[in-house]
């Protein structure tokens, strides 16, 4: 391919692609890192001198509470998605191939549809005089409508509803690759069902689990419109704090520091995912 | 494991995923103002929607934005995929990594970083800032779709074209583009839908001069229930579904 070096087409393509990514991905991210170590300024957003005040503010009990609560809701969301998604992906991988296409199609539909609209649809169901309360009262299970909207539970339900497919798809991929002969070998070597599950199936599906966790946990801290629609003012996500700092409170350094925390969490999860894949590569083949 | 257990389970989860959507669609035809009880079949909310001038304007803005964002991201995404597939160059891993980061990082992180950039270079928030942002988050999805198509492609074809004296540009135009056409269409449709549905990034990079649909919905649903949103949501769902089916159909047909 030596002669392609002089090709103007190749140069043009590479300049365009690099230009776009450097200007719209690399520089902006650098700016966020820069902003996080600057001083808040009401008129120019950020100003010198440089300091770590924003990071110190992250540890302020007021915000720490919000972050921990957000982390708790995100962790619950991830756990519920995993508990629903794991057996789901397993069952899906056992469906006959020609039906599976349709089922997977039904799973990616949510990815293509408006998540705000779907969050709003949940509101119709969870409202005090909404469908679920009416149904429960009609069945005589409860006498008075329960407060379901504007609770922590509502936010978690909303997040699970939006993010479940993102847990299922990577899990489905690993279950599809799971080789039947490994399971048979484990059985032949005298392992029971439980033992096979713990020692064979779980380790082999771990990369899928971690990929799913990554795809659920992080958005579950950022999707600020879910608490806005379902959660009320007491159940905020890190995303709400970031949005508030950038658009309302105008404290850019603090908002930037909070978003860097999210990015670091992402980097950590990606690292764990890599590690688990490598381990399987060594042990599995 | 018996056969009915997994099946029942799958059905149950699909029901949970689709019941809210079904409720929304049914209620969009509900005549009742309160939105909780059934008050008879009616198209009044659809009428209300189209009689609302600002709403119609926001629809056009959104459609135009999605159209342009999908087109630009398909162009750049396809070129990126071709470059990654065909060329060896320094920093290829870095390029790959940046695309991966855009796709994986929480939308809100991308959103604030772009807001910072636009304010720093003094770009007025509006159509242009929205377009740049939407193209950026659509880009990795187009690249992936096209790369998938290229990876299953006979390498001897471009070599043959080259041997027959075609330049890189001619070879791309006459050999590669036809091969990746289905992926381009699918990527375009995905980009269109992603742009049309985006709330998080748009919240940050849009200005009062260019109001778009998702943000209008957002301001409507934050307080209480609005029957018009049911109608609007239904329209958006149907629209996205058509786009998705179209893209799957294109991809499936091209495989045969």
Short mmCIF file of C-alpha atoms in Angstrom, two decimals:
data_model
loop_
_atom_site.label_atom_id
_atom_site.label_comp_id
_atom_site.label_asym_id
_atom_site.label_seq_id
_atom_site.Cartn_x
_atom_site.Cartn_y
_atom_site.Cartn_z
CA UNK A 1 0.00 0.00 0.00
CA UNK A 2 3.02 2.25 -0.29
CA UNK A 3 1.71 4.04 -3.35
CA UNK A 4 -1.45 5.12 -1.57
CA UNK A 5 0.63 7.52 0.50
CA UNK A 6 0.53 10.07 -2.27
CA UNK A 7 -3.17 9.65 -2.81
CA UNK A 8 -5.00 12.91 -2.19
CA UNK A 9 -8.18 10.96 -1.41
CA UNK A 10 -6.56 9.13 1.47
CA UNK A 11 -5.15 12.37 2.87
CA UNK A 12 -8.50 14.13 2.58
CA UNK A 13 -10.32 11.32 4.39
CA UNK A 14 -7.82 11.15 7.21
CA UNK A 15 -7.71 14.93 7.69
CA UNK A 16 -11.50 15.12 7.82
CA UNK A 17 -11.87 12.26 10.31
CA UNK A 18 -9.02 13.36 12.54
CA UNK A 19 -10.14 16.97 12.38
CA UNK A 20 -13.66 16.11 13.45
CA UNK A 21 -12.62 13.90 16.34
CA UNK A 22 -9.91 16.25 17.59
CA UNK A 23 -12.17 19.27 17.47
CA UNK A 24 -15.38 17.70 18.76
CA UNK A 25 -14.18 14.90 21.03
CA UNK A 26 -10.63 15.47 22.17
CA UNK A 27 -10.65 19.26 22.74
CA UNK A 28 -14.02 19.33 24.54
CA UNK A 29 -12.92 16.62 26.94
CA UNK A 30 -9.69 18.48 27.61
CA UNK A 31 -11.77 21.58 28.31
CA UNK A 32 -13.80 19.73 30.92
CA UNK A 33 -10.66 18.57 32.69
CA UNK A 34 -9.33 22.12 32.54
CA UNK A 35 -12.57 23.63 33.82
CA UNK A 36 -12.63 21.30 36.81
CA UNK A 37 -9.45 22.81 38.25
CA UNK A 38 -10.39 26.46 37.65
CA UNK A 39 -12.24 28.92 39.84
CA UNK A 40 -15.93 29.57 39.40
CA UNK A 41 -16.72 32.88 37.77
CA UNK A 42 -20.24 34.26 37.34
CA UNK A 43 -19.55 36.14 34.10
CA UNK A 44 -16.98 34.08 32.20
CA UNK A 45 -17.98 30.74 33.83
CA UNK A 46 -14.40 29.91 34.74
CA UNK A 47 -11.33 31.93 35.66
CA UNK A 48 -7.90 31.61 37.19
CA UNK A 49 -6.40 30.77 39.66
CA UNK A 50 -6.27 27.03 39.40
CA UNK A 51 -7.25 25.00 42.44
CA UNK A 52 -8.93 21.82 43.54
CA UNK A 53 -11.93 23.51 45.21
CA UNK A 54 -14.38 21.77 42.88
CA UNK A 55 -13.12 18.36 43.92
CA UNK A 56 -13.24 19.37 47.56
CA UNK A 57 -16.84 20.44 47.02
CA UNK A 58 -17.64 16.92 45.79
CA UNK A 59 -17.00 15.78 49.35
CA UNK A 60 -19.36 18.34 50.81
CA UNK A 61 -21.89 16.26 52.83
CA UNK A 62 -24.81 17.87 51.02
CA UNK A 63 -23.59 16.65 47.62
CA UNK A 64 -22.02 13.49 48.92
CA UNK A 65 -25.47 12.42 50.09
CA UNK A 66 -26.92 13.05 46.63
CA UNK A 67 -24.08 11.15 44.95
CA UNK A 68 -24.35 8.18 47.29
CA UNK A 69 -28.12 8.09 46.84
CA UNK A 70 -27.63 8.24 43.07
CA UNK A 71 -25.05 5.48 43.22
CA UNK A 72 -27.42 3.40 45.33
CA UNK A 73 -30.28 3.82 42.84
CA UNK A 74 -27.93 3.05 39.93
CA UNK A 75 -26.62 -0.05 41.72
CA UNK A 76 -30.16 -1.26 42.46
CA UNK A 77 -31.10 -0.64 38.82
CA UNK A 78 -28.09 -2.63 37.65
CA UNK A 79 -28.80 -5.47 40.06
CA UNK A 80 -32.45 -5.72 39.04
CA UNK A 81 -31.51 -5.57 35.35
CA UNK A 82 -28.99 -8.36 35.93
CA UNK A 83 -31.47 -10.51 37.87
CA UNK A 84 -34.11 -10.11 35.16
CA UNK A 85 -31.68 -10.08 32.25
CA UNK A 86 -29.50 -13.08 33.05
CA UNK A 87 -32.21 -15.76 32.92
CA UNK A 88 -33.82 -13.83 30.09
CA UNK A 89 -30.70 -13.92 27.91
CA UNK A 90 -30.22 -17.58 28.78
CA UNK A 91 -33.77 -18.46 27.80
CA UNK A 92 -33.47 -16.38 24.65
CA UNK A 93 -30.34 -18.25 23.56
CA UNK A 94 -32.33 -21.49 23.69
CA UNK A 95 -35.18 -20.33 21.46
CA UNK A 96 -35.26 -21.76 17.93
CA UNK A 97 -33.17 -19.64 15.59
CA UNK A 98 -35.95 -18.45 13.34
CA UNK A 99 -38.06 -17.14 16.23
CA UNK A 100 -35.02 -15.60 17.84
CA UNK A 101 -34.65 -12.98 15.11
CA UNK A 102 -38.08 -11.61 15.87
CA UNK A 103 -37.44 -11.65 19.62
CA UNK A 104 -34.17 -9.76 19.23
CA UNK A 105 -35.91 -7.30 16.97
CA UNK A 106 -38.44 -6.71 19.76
CA UNK A 107 -35.53 -6.04 22.11
CA UNK A 108 -33.90 -3.39 19.95
CA UNK A 109 -37.17 -1.56 19.32
CA UNK A 110 -36.75 0.34 22.61
CA UNK A 111 -33.27 1.42 21.54
CA UNK A 112 -34.83 3.11 18.53
CA UNK A 113 -37.73 4.72 20.31
CA UNK A 114 -37.84 7.88 22.33
CA UNK A 115 -36.79 7.15 25.90
CA UNK A 116 -38.40 10.30 27.23
CA UNK A 117 -41.73 9.26 25.76
CA UNK A 118 -41.38 5.81 27.29
CA UNK A 119 -40.56 7.32 30.67
CA UNK A 120 -43.67 9.41 30.38
CA UNK A 121 -45.69 6.28 29.56
CA UNK A 122 -44.64 4.87 32.93
CA UNK A 123 -46.05 7.97 34.56
CA UNK A 124 -49.48 7.09 33.16
CA UNK A 125 -49.24 3.74 34.92
CA UNK A 126 -47.69 4.79 38.23
CA UNK A 127 -49.69 7.97 38.91
CA UNK A 128 -51.80 8.13 42.08
CA UNK A 129 -54.99 7.75 40.05
CA UNK A 130 -53.13 5.90 37.31
CA UNK A 131 -53.70 2.46 35.85
CA UNK A 132 -51.78 0.37 38.38
CA UNK A 133 -53.48 1.89 41.43
CA UNK A 134 -56.89 1.61 39.76
CA UNK A 135 -56.24 -2.02 38.87
CA UNK A 136 -55.04 -2.90 42.37
CA UNK A 137 -58.09 -1.21 43.92
CA UNK A 138 -60.45 -2.91 41.51
CA UNK A 139 -58.97 -6.26 42.51
CA UNK A 140 -59.40 -5.34 46.15
CA UNK A 141 -55.72 -5.68 46.98
CA UNK A 142 -55.49 -2.12 48.29
CA UNK A 143 -58.21 0.20 49.58
CA UNK A 144 -56.54 3.51 48.92
CA UNK A 145 -54.23 4.53 46.09
CA UNK A 146 -50.56 4.14 46.97
CA UNK A 147 -48.03 6.88 46.38
CA UNK A 148 -45.87 5.35 43.67
CA UNK A 149 -44.88 8.37 41.62
CA UNK A 150 -42.17 10.68 42.94
CA UNK A 151 -40.51 7.96 44.99
CA UNK A 152 -37.13 6.30 44.84
CA UNK A 153 -38.86 3.16 43.59
CA UNK A 154 -40.38 5.02 40.66
CA UNK A 155 -36.94 6.26 39.57
CA UNK A 156 -35.50 2.75 39.79
CA UNK A 157 -38.44 1.30 37.84
CA UNK A 158 -37.94 3.99 35.20
CA UNK A 159 -34.23 3.30 34.91
CA UNK A 160 -34.73 -0.48 34.75
CA UNK A 161 -37.38 -0.02 32.09
CA UNK A 162 -35.11 2.11 29.92
CA UNK A 163 -31.87 0.19 30.45
CA UNK A 164 -32.90 -3.48 30.58
CA UNK A 165 -32.22 -4.13 26.86
CA UNK A 166 -28.68 -2.81 27.34
CA UNK A 167 -28.10 -5.51 29.95
CA UNK A 168 -29.74 -8.27 27.92
CA UNK A 169 -27.95 -7.78 24.60
CA UNK A 170 -24.33 -8.32 25.80
CA UNK A 171 -25.52 -11.20 27.98
CA UNK A 172 -27.27 -12.77 25.03
CA UNK A 173 -24.04 -12.57 23.03
CA UNK A 174 -22.08 -14.55 25.64
CA UNK A 175 -24.83 -17.13 26.07
CA UNK A 176 -24.96 -17.62 22.33
CA UNK A 177 -21.21 -18.33 22.35
CA UNK A 178 -21.47 -20.67 25.32
CA UNK A 179 -20.44 -24.06 24.01
CA UNK A 180 -22.64 -27.00 24.80
CA UNK A 181 -19.63 -29.36 24.98
CA UNK A 182 -18.21 -27.40 27.93
CA UNK A 183 -21.42 -28.03 29.81
CA UNK A 184 -21.42 -31.68 28.82
CA UNK A 185 -17.76 -32.03 29.81
CA UNK A 186 -18.54 -30.54 33.19
CA UNK A 187 -21.43 -32.97 33.58
CA UNK A 188 -19.30 -35.94 32.50
CA UNK A 189 -16.66 -34.97 35.04
CA UNK A 190 -19.28 -35.43 37.70
CA UNK A 191 -20.31 -31.86 38.36
CA UNK A 192 -23.91 -31.30 39.35
CA UNK A 193 -26.07 -28.56 37.86
CA UNK A 194 -25.24 -26.06 40.57
CA UNK A 195 -21.53 -26.80 40.38
CA UNK A 196 -21.55 -26.46 36.59
CA UNK A 197 -23.35 -23.16 36.90
CA UNK A 198 -20.88 -21.73 39.41
CA UNK A 199 -17.67 -23.10 37.92
CA UNK A 200 -18.41 -23.09 34.19
CA UNK A 201 -21.34 -20.93 33.21
CA UNK A 202 -20.75 -17.96 35.50
CA UNK A 203 -17.04 -17.49 34.63
CA UNK A 204 -17.72 -17.88 30.91
CA UNK A 205 -20.53 -15.33 30.93
CA UNK A 206 -18.68 -12.86 33.15
CA UNK A 207 -17.53 -10.59 30.29
CA UNK A 208 -21.17 -10.25 29.24
CA UNK A 209 -22.17 -9.45 32.80
CA UNK A 210 -19.51 -6.76 33.06
CA UNK A 211 -20.38 -5.31 29.66
CA UNK A 212 -24.02 -5.18 30.74
CA UNK A 213 -23.12 -3.58 34.05
CA UNK A 214 -21.10 -0.96 32.21
CA UNK A 215 -23.94 -0.20 29.81
CA UNK A 216 -26.48 0.10 32.63
CA UNK A 217 -24.66 1.52 35.66
CA UNK A 218 -23.26 4.64 33.98
CA UNK A 219 -26.37 5.82 32.15
CA UNK A 220 -28.29 5.06 35.34
CA UNK A 221 -26.34 7.88 36.97
CA UNK A 222 -26.69 10.29 34.07
CA UNK A 223 -30.25 10.06 32.72
CA UNK A 224 -31.47 13.21 34.44
CA UNK A 225 -34.88 13.26 32.82
CA UNK A 226 -35.99 10.10 34.64
CA UNK A 227 -36.03 11.72 38.12
CA UNK A 228 -37.41 14.89 36.54
CA UNK A 229 -40.41 12.99 35.22
CA UNK A 230 -40.85 10.25 37.84
CA UNK A 231 -38.82 11.05 40.91
CA UNK A 232 -39.53 14.46 42.33
CA UNK A 233 -36.85 16.64 43.88
CA UNK A 234 -35.58 14.19 46.50
CA UNK A 235 -34.36 11.44 44.19
CA UNK A 236 -31.70 13.12 42.09
CA UNK A 237 -29.04 11.49 39.96
CA UNK A 238 -25.47 12.66 39.43
CA UNK A 239 -26.75 13.74 36.03
CA UNK A 240 -29.23 16.13 37.65
CA UNK A 241 -26.44 17.69 39.71
CA UNK A 242 -24.22 18.13 36.64
CA UNK A 243 -27.07 19.61 34.63
CA UNK A 244 -27.99 21.93 37.45
CA UNK A 245 -24.42 23.14 37.93
CA UNK A 246 -23.97 23.86 34.24
CA UNK A 247 -27.34 25.29 33.27
CA UNK A 248 -28.73 26.85 36.46
CA UNK A 249 -26.16 27.36 39.22
CA UNK A 250 -23.44 28.23 36.71
CA UNK A 251 -20.77 26.51 38.74
CA UNK A 252 -18.79 24.98 35.90
CA UNK A 253 -15.77 23.74 37.84
CA UNK A 254 -18.02 21.73 40.13
CA UNK A 255 -20.14 20.35 37.29
CA UNK A 256 -16.96 19.43 35.40
CA UNK A 257 -15.48 17.68 38.44
CA UNK A 258 -18.67 15.66 38.90
CA UNK A 259 -18.62 14.60 35.26
CA UNK A 260 -14.97 13.58 35.56
CA UNK A 261 -15.98 11.30 38.43
CA UNK A 262 -18.44 9.63 36.04
CA UNK A 263 -15.77 9.28 33.39
CA UNK A 264 -13.37 7.70 35.88
CA UNK A 265 -16.08 5.24 36.89
CA UNK A 266 -16.47 4.36 33.21
CA UNK A 267 -12.71 3.86 32.80
CA UNK A 268 -12.66 1.57 35.82
CA UNK A 269 -15.52 -0.58 34.50
CA UNK A 270 -13.94 -0.79 31.06
CA UNK A 271 -10.72 -1.95 32.65
CA UNK A 272 -12.53 -4.66 34.64
CA UNK A 273 -14.31 -5.78 31.48
CA UNK A 274 -11.00 -6.10 29.61
CA UNK A 275 -9.47 -8.04 32.45
CA UNK A 276 -12.33 -10.54 32.60
CA UNK A 277 -12.16 -11.11 28.85
CA UNK A 278 -8.43 -11.73 28.96
CA UNK A 279 -8.79 -14.25 31.76
CA UNK A 280 -11.31 -16.21 29.76
CA UNK A 281 -9.08 -16.06 26.72
CA UNK A 282 -6.34 -17.77 28.73
CA UNK A 283 -8.40 -20.31 30.63
CA UNK A 284 -11.10 -21.07 28.08
CA UNK A 285 -9.19 -22.06 24.99
CA UNK B 1 -35.08 -27.37 31.92
CA UNK B 2 -38.62 -27.84 30.74
CA UNK B 3 -39.67 -25.86 27.73
CA UNK B 4 -42.56 -23.85 29.05
CA UNK B 5 -40.66 -22.19 31.89
CA UNK B 6 -38.25 -20.15 29.72
CA UNK B 7 -41.08 -19.35 27.35
CA UNK B 8 -43.36 -18.04 30.07
CA UNK B 9 -40.52 -16.00 31.44
CA UNK B 10 -39.66 -14.47 28.08
CA UNK B 11 -43.30 -13.62 27.46
CA UNK B 12 -43.62 -12.00 30.86
CA UNK B 13 -40.61 -9.74 30.39
CA UNK B 14 -41.72 -8.75 26.89
CA UNK B 15 -45.11 -7.87 28.33
CA UNK B 16 -43.50 -5.64 30.94
CA UNK B 17 -41.48 -3.93 28.20
CA UNK B 18 -44.43 -3.33 25.93
CA UNK B 19 -47.37 -2.66 28.25
CA UNK B 20 -46.39 0.98 28.93
CA UNK B 21 -46.03 1.62 25.21
CA UNK B 22 -49.42 0.06 24.54
CA UNK B 23 -50.99 2.16 27.28
CA UNK B 24 -49.54 5.31 25.77
CA UNK B 25 -50.87 4.48 22.32
CA UNK B 26 -54.34 3.57 23.59
CA UNK B 27 -54.57 6.70 25.71
CA UNK B 28 -53.60 8.90 22.81
CA UNK B 29 -57.05 8.13 21.38
CA UNK B 30 -58.78 8.79 24.69
CA UNK B 31 -61.36 11.56 24.71
CA UNK B 32 -61.11 12.13 28.45
CA UNK B 33 -59.27 15.22 29.62
CA UNK B 34 -57.94 13.72 32.86
CA UNK B 35 -56.17 10.94 31.04
CA UNK B 36 -56.88 8.20 33.55
CA UNK B 37 -60.31 6.91 32.62
CA UNK B 38 -61.48 5.92 29.22
CA UNK B 39 -63.75 8.60 27.81
CA UNK B 40 -64.37 7.21 24.34
CA UNK B 41 -62.44 7.19 21.08
CA UNK B 42 -61.23 10.55 19.86
CA UNK B 43 -58.60 12.17 17.69
CA UNK B 44 -58.80 15.47 19.56
CA UNK B 45 -55.23 15.32 20.89
CA UNK B 46 -53.84 14.78 17.43
CA UNK B 47 -55.87 17.75 16.23
CA UNK B 48 -54.64 19.84 19.15
CA UNK B 49 -51.11 18.87 18.21
CA UNK B 50 -51.34 20.00 14.62
CA UNK B 51 -53.23 23.17 15.50
CA UNK B 52 -50.36 24.21 17.74
CA UNK B 53 -48.13 26.38 15.61
CA UNK B 54 -45.07 26.24 17.88
CA UNK B 55 -45.39 22.45 18.04
CA UNK B 56 -45.52 22.07 14.27
CA UNK B 57 -42.52 24.36 13.95
CA UNK B 58 -40.61 22.23 16.48
CA UNK B 59 -41.52 19.11 14.48
CA UNK B 60 -40.12 20.61 11.29
CA UNK B 61 -36.99 21.75 13.13
CA UNK B 62 -36.47 18.27 14.55
CA UNK B 63 -37.02 16.57 11.21
CA UNK B 64 -34.62 18.92 9.44
CA UNK B 65 -32.01 18.47 12.15
CA UNK B 66 -32.32 14.67 12.10
CA UNK B 67 -32.15 14.64 8.31
CA UNK B 68 -28.99 16.73 8.17
CA UNK B 69 -27.32 15.06 11.17
CA UNK B 70 -27.97 11.59 9.72
CA UNK B 71 -26.63 12.60 6.33
CA UNK B 72 -23.46 14.26 7.59
CA UNK B 73 -22.72 11.48 10.10
CA UNK B 74 -23.24 8.82 7.43
CA UNK B 75 -20.81 10.59 5.11
CA UNK B 76 -18.11 11.08 7.72
CA UNK B 77 -18.81 7.72 9.39
CA UNK B 78 -18.51 5.84 6.12
CA UNK B 79 -15.22 7.56 5.30
CA UNK B 80 -13.94 6.79 8.79
CA UNK B 81 -14.88 3.15 8.47
CA UNK B 82 -13.20 2.94 5.07
CA UNK B 83 -10.07 4.57 6.43
CA UNK B 84 -9.97 2.23 9.39
CA UNK B 85 -10.56 -0.75 7.16
CA UNK B 86 -8.28 0.11 4.23
CA UNK B 87 -5.46 2.26 5.46
CA UNK B 88 -2.64 1.72 7.82
CA UNK B 89 -1.76 4.96 9.54
CA UNK B 90 -0.26 6.20 12.74
CA UNK B 91 -2.66 6.66 15.62
CA UNK B 92 -5.23 4.23 14.28
CA UNK B 93 -5.69 2.82 17.77
CA UNK B 94 -6.22 6.33 19.11
CA UNK B 95 -8.88 6.99 16.48
CA UNK B 96 -10.60 3.72 17.33
CA UNK B 97 -10.36 4.57 21.01
CA UNK B 98 -11.92 8.01 20.57
CA UNK B 99 -14.89 6.52 18.72
CA UNK B 100 -15.29 3.91 21.43
CA UNK B 101 -15.20 6.57 24.13
CA UNK B 102 -17.88 8.62 22.39
CA UNK B 103 -20.11 5.57 22.25
CA UNK B 104 -19.51 4.39 25.80
CA UNK B 105 -19.28 7.61 27.77
CA UNK B 106 -22.46 8.80 29.45
CA UNK B 107 -24.30 11.21 27.18
CA UNK B 108 -24.21 13.91 29.80
CA UNK B 109 -20.40 13.95 29.77
CA UNK B 110 -20.41 14.46 26.00
CA UNK B 111 -23.08 17.11 26.40
CA UNK B 112 -21.21 19.34 28.84
CA UNK B 113 -17.92 18.97 27.00
CA UNK B 114 -19.57 20.15 23.78
CA UNK B 115 -21.32 23.01 25.56
CA UNK B 116 -17.93 24.11 26.89
CA UNK B 117 -16.42 23.97 23.40
CA UNK B 118 -19.23 25.92 21.73
CA UNK B 119 -19.14 28.67 24.34
CA UNK B 120 -15.36 28.87 24.14
CA UNK B 121 -15.27 29.33 20.37
CA UNK B 122 -18.23 31.69 20.61
CA UNK B 123 -20.66 29.61 18.55
CA UNK B 124 -24.26 30.73 18.97
CA UNK B 125 -26.29 27.84 20.38
CA UNK B 126 -28.87 26.80 17.80
CA UNK B 127 -29.06 24.74 14.65
CA UNK B 128 -25.31 24.57 13.99
CA UNK B 129 -24.36 23.56 17.54
CA UNK B 130 -27.11 20.93 17.57
CA UNK B 131 -25.94 19.58 14.22
CA UNK B 132 -22.29 19.30 15.30
CA UNK B 133 -23.29 17.57 18.54
CA UNK B 134 -25.73 15.14 16.92
CA UNK B 135 -23.28 14.18 14.18
CA UNK B 136 -20.68 13.48 16.86
CA UNK B 137 -22.83 11.07 18.87
CA UNK B 138 -24.21 9.36 15.76
CA UNK B 139 -20.77 8.87 14.23
CA UNK B 140 -19.59 5.74 16.11
CA UNK B 141 -22.85 3.92 15.33
CA UNK B 142 -22.46 4.54 11.61
CA UNK B 143 -18.79 3.49 11.76
CA UNK B 144 -19.71 0.23 13.48
CA UNK B 145 -22.49 -0.57 11.04
CA UNK B 146 -20.25 0.04 8.03
CA UNK B 147 -17.26 -1.76 9.56
CA UNK B 148 -19.41 -4.84 10.16
CA UNK B 149 -20.32 -4.86 6.49
CA UNK B 150 -16.72 -4.35 5.37
CA UNK B 151 -15.36 -7.14 7.56
CA UNK B 152 -17.33 -9.76 5.66
CA UNK B 153 -16.15 -8.51 2.31
CA UNK B 154 -13.90 -10.17 -0.25
CA UNK B 155 -10.55 -8.36 -0.10
CA UNK B 156 -9.67 -9.42 -3.62
CA UNK B 157 -12.25 -7.10 -5.18
CA UNK B 158 -10.48 -3.81 -4.38
CA UNK B 159 -7.15 -5.41 -5.25
CA UNK B 160 -8.54 -6.42 -8.63
CA UNK B 161 -9.81 -2.90 -9.22
CA UNK B 162 -6.40 -1.53 -8.31
CA UNK B 163 -4.65 -3.96 -10.66
CA UNK B 164 -6.95 -2.85 -13.44
CA UNK B 165 -5.60 0.65 -12.96
CA UNK B 166 -8.31 2.25 -10.84
CA UNK B 167 -7.22 5.03 -8.52
CA UNK B 168 -8.14 4.86 -4.86
CA UNK B 169 -11.00 7.27 -5.41
CA UNK B 170 -12.35 5.40 -8.43
CA UNK B 171 -12.05 2.06 -6.65
CA UNK B 172 -13.94 3.44 -3.64
CA UNK B 173 -16.68 4.81 -5.85
CA UNK B 174 -17.13 1.78 -8.07
CA UNK B 175 -16.36 -1.12 -5.73
CA UNK B 176 -16.58 -0.19 -2.08
CA UNK B 177 -19.56 2.16 -2.06
CA UNK B 178 -21.90 -0.35 -3.76
CA UNK B 179 -20.80 -3.02 -1.29
CA UNK B 180 -21.41 -0.89 1.79
CA UNK B 181 -24.63 0.68 0.48
CA UNK B 182 -26.97 -1.35 2.73
CA UNK B 183 -24.86 -0.47 5.77
CA UNK B 184 -24.93 3.19 4.75
CA UNK B 185 -28.71 3.14 4.57
CA UNK B 186 -29.01 1.33 7.89
CA UNK B 187 -26.53 3.69 9.52
CA UNK B 188 -28.39 6.68 8.13
CA UNK B 189 -31.70 5.44 9.51
CA UNK B 190 -30.15 4.78 12.91
CA UNK B 191 -28.55 8.23 12.96
CA UNK B 192 -31.85 9.80 11.99
CA UNK B 193 -33.65 8.08 14.86
CA UNK B 194 -30.95 8.76 17.43
CA UNK B 195 -30.99 12.43 16.51
CA UNK B 196 -34.78 12.65 16.56
CA UNK B 197 -34.97 11.07 20.02
CA UNK B 198 -32.08 12.73 21.79
CA UNK B 199 -32.91 14.66 24.95
CA UNK B 200 -29.73 14.71 27.03
CA UNK B 201 -27.26 16.27 24.62
CA UNK B 202 -29.83 18.61 23.08
CA UNK B 203 -30.76 20.02 26.48
CA UNK B 204 -27.29 21.46 26.72
CA UNK B 205 -26.45 22.58 23.21
CA UNK B 206 -29.71 24.04 21.94
CA UNK B 207 -30.67 27.67 22.13
CA UNK B 208 -33.98 29.53 22.06
CA UNK B 209 -33.56 30.24 18.35
CA UNK B 210 -34.11 26.61 17.35
CA UNK B 211 -36.69 24.71 19.35
CA UNK B 212 -36.81 20.96 18.77
CA UNK B 213 -39.42 18.34 19.57
CA UNK B 214 -37.78 16.27 22.35
CA UNK B 215 -37.08 19.41 24.38
CA UNK B 216 -40.63 20.59 23.91
CA UNK B 217 -41.88 17.23 25.17
CA UNK B 218 -39.45 17.46 28.06
CA UNK B 219 -40.82 20.78 29.22
CA UNK B 220 -44.37 19.41 28.89
CA UNK B 221 -43.93 16.18 30.85
CA UNK B 222 -41.97 17.56 33.78
CA UNK B 223 -45.18 18.69 35.42
CA UNK B 224 -48.22 16.44 35.42
CA UNK B 225 -49.76 14.55 32.54
CA UNK B 226 -50.51 16.11 29.19
CA UNK B 227 -52.80 14.17 26.82
CA UNK B 228 -51.14 15.85 23.82
CA UNK B 229 -47.92 14.09 24.77
CA UNK B 230 -49.64 10.72 24.33
CA UNK B 231 -50.48 11.63 20.76
CA UNK B 232 -47.05 13.06 20.05
CA UNK B 233 -45.36 10.06 21.66
CA UNK B 234 -47.44 7.68 19.57
CA UNK B 235 -46.47 9.49 16.39
CA UNK B 236 -42.80 9.35 17.33
CA UNK B 237 -43.05 5.64 18.20
CA UNK B 238 -44.68 4.77 14.90
CA UNK B 239 -42.10 6.83 13.07
CA UNK B 240 -39.15 5.15 14.81
CA UNK B 241 -40.67 1.71 14.30
CA UNK B 242 -40.99 2.30 10.55
CA UNK B 243 -37.37 3.46 10.42
CA UNK B 244 -36.18 0.41 12.34
CA UNK B 245 -38.12 -2.05 10.21
CA UNK B 246 -36.81 -0.37 7.09
CA UNK B 247 -33.22 -0.67 8.27
CA UNK B 248 -33.58 -4.32 9.33
CA UNK B 249 -35.22 -5.11 6.03
CA UNK B 250 -32.36 -3.48 4.12
CA UNK B 251 -29.72 -5.33 6.14
CA UNK B 252 -31.47 -8.70 5.93
CA UNK B 253 -32.11 -8.41 2.22
CA UNK B 254 -28.49 -7.53 1.53
CA UNK B 255 -27.29 -10.64 3.33
CA UNK B 256 -29.03 -12.99 0.95
#
